[in-house]
mmCIF file of C-alpha atoms in Angstrom:
data_model
loop_
_atom_site.group_PDB
_atom_site.id
_atom_site.type_symbol
_atom_site.label_atom_id
_atom_site.label_comp_id
_atom_site.label_asym_id
_atom_site.label_seq_id
_atom_site.Cartn_x
_atom_site.Cartn_y
_atom_site.Cartn_z
ATOM 1 C CA MET A 1 -37.239 101.752 -144.328
ATOM 2 C CA SER A 2 -33.954 103.295 -143.183
ATOM 3 C CA LYS A 3 -31.187 101.318 -141.524
ATOM 4 C CA GLU A 4 -31.788 103.249 -138.313
ATOM 5 C CA THR A 5 -35.483 102.340 -138.279
ATOM 6 C CA VAL A 6 -34.667 98.676 -138.893
ATOM 7 C CA LEU A 7 -32.142 98.824 -136.044
ATOM 8 C CA TYR A 8 -34.755 100.228 -133.663
ATOM 9 C CA VAL A 9 -37.254 97.537 -134.644
ATOM 10 C CA VAL A 10 -34.636 94.831 -134.041
ATOM 11 C CA ILE A 11 -33.765 96.402 -130.673
ATOM 12 C CA ALA A 12 -37.415 96.481 -129.667
ATOM 13 C CA LEU A 13 -37.857 92.821 -130.571
ATOM 14 C CA LEU A 14 -34.693 91.817 -128.710
ATOM 15 C CA VAL A 15 -35.688 93.723 -125.578
ATOM 16 C CA GLY A 16 -39.163 92.172 -125.692
ATOM 17 C CA ILE A 17 -37.870 88.631 -126.096
ATOM 18 C CA LEU A 18 -35.153 88.978 -123.478
ATOM 19 C CA GLY A 19 -37.540 90.731 -121.133
ATOM 20 C CA THR A 20 -39.971 87.842 -121.313
ATOM 21 C CA VAL A 21 -37.233 85.287 -120.721
ATOM 22 C CA LEU A 22 -35.613 87.068 -117.780
ATOM 23 C CA VAL A 23 -38.772 88.414 -116.174
ATOM 24 C CA THR A 24 -40.374 84.979 -116.191
ATOM 25 C CA GLY A 25 -37.311 83.699 -114.365
ATOM 26 C CA VAL A 26 -38.273 85.623 -111.201
ATOM 27 C CA ALA A 27 -41.472 83.672 -110.684
ATOM 28 C CA ASN A 28 -39.774 80.407 -111.566
ATOM 29 C CA LYS A 29 -36.882 81.098 -109.167
ATOM 30 C CA GLN A 30 -39.299 81.686 -106.308
ATOM 31 C CA LYS A 31 -41.010 78.385 -106.985
ATOM 32 C CA THR A 32 -37.885 76.613 -105.741
ATOM 33 C CA ALA A 33 -38.885 77.598 -102.211
ATOM 34 C CA PRO A 34 -40.778 74.932 -100.312
ATOM 35 C CA PRO A 35 -44.498 75.097 -101.069
ATOM 36 C CA ALA A 36 -46.985 76.098 -98.417
ATOM 37 C CA ALA A 37 -48.777 73.264 -96.724
ATOM 38 C CA GLY A 38 -51.466 71.874 -98.979
ATOM 39 C CA ILE A 39 -50.122 73.467 -102.176
ATOM 40 C CA PRO A 40 -48.703 71.081 -104.777
ATOM 41 C CA ALA A 41 -45.160 71.976 -105.834
ATOM 42 C CA GLY A 42 -43.921 72.389 -109.418
ATOM 43 C CA GLY A 43 -45.415 73.680 -112.644
ATOM 44 C CA GLY A 44 -47.928 71.977 -114.796
ATOM 45 C CA SER A 45 -50.915 72.196 -117.017
ATOM 46 C CA PRO A 46 -53.626 74.842 -116.663
ATOM 47 C CA VAL A 47 -55.625 72.297 -114.675
ATOM 48 C CA ASP A 48 -52.750 72.030 -112.185
ATOM 49 C CA TYR A 49 -52.624 75.807 -111.885
ATOM 50 C CA GLN A 50 -56.348 75.998 -111.262
ATOM 51 C CA GLN A 51 -56.113 73.294 -108.603
ATOM 52 C CA ARG A 52 -53.180 75.085 -106.988
ATOM 53 C CA ILE A 53 -55.021 78.411 -107.082
ATOM 54 C CA THR A 54 -58.121 76.839 -105.553
ATOM 55 C CA GLU A 55 -56.052 75.221 -102.791
ATOM 56 C CA ALA A 56 -54.132 78.415 -102.060
ATOM 57 C CA GLU A 57 -57.360 80.426 -101.947
ATOM 58 C CA LYS A 58 -58.728 77.965 -99.364
ATOM 59 C CA ILE A 59 -55.536 78.220 -97.314
ATOM 60 C CA VAL A 60 -55.494 82.036 -97.233
ATOM 61 C CA ALA A 61 -59.219 82.131 -96.435
ATOM 62 C CA ALA A 62 -58.583 79.907 -93.408
ATOM 63 C CA ASP A 63 -55.195 81.430 -92.523
ATOM 64 C CA PRO A 64 -54.846 84.973 -93.890
ATOM 65 C CA LYS A 65 -51.392 85.312 -92.290
ATOM 66 C CA ASN A 66 -49.897 82.437 -94.326
ATOM 67 C CA LEU A 67 -47.152 84.304 -96.171
ATOM 68 C CA GLN A 68 -46.023 81.384 -98.340
ATOM 69 C CA ALA A 69 -49.593 80.682 -99.492
ATOM 70 C CA TRP A 70 -50.039 84.351 -100.539
ATOM 71 C CA VAL A 71 -46.721 84.261 -102.429
ATOM 72 C CA GLN A 72 -47.639 80.976 -104.140
ATOM 73 C CA LEU A 73 -51.064 82.353 -105.042
ATOM 74 C CA GLY A 74 -49.434 85.468 -106.502
ATOM 75 C CA ASN A 75 -46.974 83.316 -108.459
ATOM 76 C CA ASP A 76 -49.766 81.158 -109.876
ATOM 77 C CA TYR A 77 -51.779 84.217 -110.875
ATOM 78 C CA PHE A 78 -48.552 85.633 -112.399
ATOM 79 C CA ASP A 79 -47.981 82.439 -114.387
ATOM 80 C CA THR A 80 -51.586 82.333 -115.609
ATOM 81 C CA ASP A 81 -51.513 85.995 -116.700
ATOM 82 C CA GLN A 82 -53.998 87.239 -114.104
ATOM 83 C CA ALA A 83 -52.100 90.430 -113.364
ATOM 84 C CA LYS A 84 -54.586 92.218 -111.119
ATOM 85 C CA LYS A 85 -55.175 89.137 -108.975
ATOM 86 C CA ALA A 86 -51.404 88.641 -108.752
ATOM 87 C CA ILE A 87 -50.991 92.269 -107.669
ATOM 88 C CA ASP A 88 -53.552 91.750 -104.911
ATOM 89 C CA ALA A 89 -52.037 88.460 -103.698
ATOM 90 C CA TYR A 90 -48.537 89.934 -103.677
ATOM 91 C CA GLY A 91 -49.970 92.936 -101.824
ATOM 92 C CA LYS A 92 -51.258 90.626 -99.073
ATOM 93 C CA ALA A 93 -47.835 88.941 -98.905
ATOM 94 C CA LEU A 94 -46.178 92.363 -98.632
ATOM 95 C CA GLU A 95 -48.492 93.313 -95.774
ATOM 96 C CA LEU A 96 -47.007 90.328 -93.923
ATOM 97 C CA ASP A 97 -43.419 90.845 -95.126
ATOM 98 C CA PRO A 98 -42.937 94.353 -96.557
ATOM 99 C CA ASN A 99 -39.194 93.826 -97.011
ATOM 100 C CA ASN A 100 -39.311 90.934 -99.481
ATOM 101 C CA ALA A 101 -37.384 92.113 -102.557
ATOM 102 C CA ASN A 102 -38.539 89.148 -104.663
ATOM 103 C CA VAL A 103 -42.233 89.746 -103.981
ATOM 104 C CA LEU A 104 -41.808 93.487 -104.563
ATOM 105 C CA THR A 105 -40.195 92.721 -107.923
ATOM 106 C CA ASP A 106 -42.852 90.210 -108.966
ATOM 107 C CA GLN A 107 -45.596 92.663 -108.038
ATOM 108 C CA GLY A 108 -43.695 95.358 -109.945
ATOM 109 C CA ILE A 109 -43.682 93.167 -113.050
ATOM 110 C CA MET A 110 -47.455 92.837 -112.753
ATOM 111 C CA PHE A 111 -47.790 96.616 -112.310
ATOM 112 C CA LYS A 112 -45.760 96.979 -115.507
ATOM 113 C CA ARG A 113 -47.984 94.483 -117.299
ATOM 114 C CA VAL A 114 -51.111 96.550 -116.552
ATOM 115 C CA GLY A 115 -49.358 99.801 -117.473
ATOM 116 C CA TRP A 116 -48.824 101.198 -113.977
ATOM 117 C CA PHE A 117 -45.211 102.148 -114.660
ATOM 118 C CA ASP A 118 -44.778 104.543 -111.708
ATOM 119 C CA ARG A 119 -45.880 101.850 -109.271
ATOM 120 C CA ALA A 120 -43.636 99.283 -110.973
ATOM 121 C CA ILE A 121 -40.634 101.607 -110.702
ATOM 122 C CA ALA A 122 -41.429 102.296 -107.037
ATOM 123 C CA ASN A 123 -41.474 98.558 -106.313
ATOM 124 C CA PHE A 124 -38.229 97.892 -108.179
ATOM 125 C CA GLU A 125 -36.531 100.828 -106.441
ATOM 126 C CA LYS A 126 -37.728 99.665 -103.016
ATOM 127 C CA ALA A 127 -36.386 96.181 -103.789
ATOM 128 C CA GLN A 128 -33.046 97.837 -104.614
ATOM 129 C CA GLN A 129 -33.073 99.790 -101.344
ATOM 130 C CA LEU A 130 -33.729 96.600 -99.397
ATOM 131 C CA ASP A 131 -31.188 94.563 -101.351
ATOM 132 C CA PRO A 132 -28.751 96.632 -103.445
ATOM 133 C CA LYS A 133 -27.530 93.401 -105.086
ATOM 134 C CA HIS A 134 -31.002 92.300 -106.228
ATOM 135 C CA LEU A 135 -30.367 91.603 -109.909
ATOM 136 C CA GLN A 136 -33.950 91.050 -111.048
ATOM 137 C CA SER A 137 -35.083 94.501 -109.901
ATOM 138 C CA LEU A 138 -32.086 96.118 -111.634
ATOM 139 C CA TYR A 139 -32.868 94.241 -114.823
ATOM 140 C CA ASN A 140 -36.532 95.261 -114.717
ATOM 141 C CA LEU A 141 -35.721 98.910 -114.040
ATOM 142 C CA GLY A 142 -33.650 98.863 -117.227
ATOM 143 C CA VAL A 143 -36.430 97.186 -119.208
ATOM 144 C CA ILE A 144 -39.137 99.594 -118.082
ATOM 145 C CA TYR A 145 -37.008 102.640 -118.877
ATOM 146 C CA MET A 146 -35.879 101.240 -122.240
ATOM 147 C CA ALA A 147 -38.992 99.565 -123.600
ATOM 148 C CA ASP A 148 -41.869 101.306 -121.873
ATOM 149 C CA LEU A 149 -40.720 104.829 -121.059
ATOM 150 C CA LYS A 150 -38.272 105.255 -123.973
ATOM 151 C CA GLN A 151 -35.521 106.591 -121.700
ATOM 152 C CA PRO A 152 -32.445 104.568 -122.719
ATOM 153 C CA ALA A 153 -30.040 106.700 -120.643
ATOM 154 C CA LYS A 154 -31.818 105.572 -117.460
ATOM 155 C CA ALA A 155 -31.808 101.963 -118.651
ATOM 156 C CA VAL A 156 -28.032 102.237 -119.137
ATOM 157 C CA LYS A 157 -27.585 103.269 -115.491
ATOM 158 C CA TYR A 158 -29.380 100.180 -114.177
ATOM 159 C CA TRP A 159 -27.877 97.706 -116.605
ATOM 160 C CA GLU A 160 -24.344 98.980 -115.895
ATOM 161 C CA ARG A 161 -24.992 98.413 -112.191
ATOM 162 C CA TYR A 162 -26.262 94.911 -113.030
ATOM 163 C CA LEU A 163 -23.008 94.129 -114.835
ATOM 164 C CA GLU A 164 -20.947 95.443 -111.917
ATOM 165 C CA LEU A 165 -22.671 92.877 -109.698
ATOM 166 C CA ASP A 166 -22.874 90.002 -112.192
ATOM 167 C CA PRO A 167 -20.271 90.339 -114.943
ATOM 168 C CA MET A 168 -19.949 86.675 -115.952
ATOM 169 C CA SER A 169 -23.342 84.902 -115.963
ATOM 170 C CA PRO A 170 -25.229 84.001 -119.158
ATOM 171 C CA ASN A 171 -27.712 86.764 -118.256
ATOM 172 C CA SER A 172 -24.889 89.299 -118.204
ATOM 173 C CA GLN A 173 -24.145 88.550 -121.849
ATOM 174 C CA GLN A 174 -27.741 89.419 -122.751
ATOM 175 C CA ILE A 175 -27.587 92.549 -120.598
ATOM 176 C CA ARG A 176 -24.418 93.638 -122.462
ATOM 177 C CA LEU A 177 -26.234 93.402 -125.794
ATOM 178 C CA MET A 178 -29.175 95.429 -124.516
ATOM 179 C CA LEU A 179 -26.812 97.920 -122.874
ATOM 180 C CA ASP A 180 -24.922 98.463 -126.134
ATOM 181 C CA GLU A 181 -28.203 99.044 -127.940
ATOM 182 C CA ALA A 182 -29.436 101.441 -125.252
ATOM 183 C CA LYS A 183 -26.188 103.409 -125.447
ATOM 184 C CA GLY A 184 -26.511 103.554 -129.231
ATOM 185 C CA MET A 185 -30.058 104.842 -128.973
ATOM 186 C CA GLY A 186 -29.035 107.524 -126.508
ATOM 187 C CA GLN A 187 -26.501 108.907 -128.984
ATOM 188 C CA SER A 188 -28.843 109.315 -131.937
ATOM 189 C CA SER A 189 -32.255 110.830 -132.186
ATOM 190 C CA PRO A 190 -35.026 108.235 -132.329
ATOM 191 C CA PRO A 191 -36.941 107.823 -135.565
ATOM 192 C CA GLN A 192 -40.346 109.386 -135.925
ATOM 193 C CA GLY A 193 -43.211 107.170 -134.873
ATOM 194 C CA ASN A 194 -43.571 104.715 -132.032
ATOM 195 C CA VAL A 195 -41.350 101.778 -133.004
ATOM 196 C CA PHE A 196 -41.778 100.189 -129.581
ATOM 197 C CA SER A 197 -45.556 99.898 -129.787
ATOM 198 C CA LYS A 198 -47.099 96.513 -129.186
#
């Protein structure tokens, strides 16, 4: 195996690991908001998630305009890897509040998870239009272009913007590493084969 191939494999692993860590942070950050009435706050075991999902489903059945319950339901589906249900719950939340950059980003992550990259990009870009300083959507635009669409030059654009907005946080250090790797990939031709396959 050539040094270049090994480098690409290492890059793919790093992007995957960092993507999981940072992407998961969106759902966790939203959980700091006060829970909807009747929904227990905080994380927990799968039993807790199922209880929370059941409660949230009851709340939205009785009150379909309860934005916080839809968001919480989407977050719990997100955290339990039920992507299509999360997409639907976030969709209901977005019907009530179409300008919520966090919900757009979380739904975009779920679109990405099921392979709907165009829809994910559209959500992340809309989140950026609504809030040009929304770091999570910038990060995810970089990830989708780097890891999923194999377009490192586009990833560079988004990650450079991220660093303009947040040059000093611990996340920015990780973004710098991924940015350097993306720039390196853009300067050399990729190896034959799909080194980013799952």
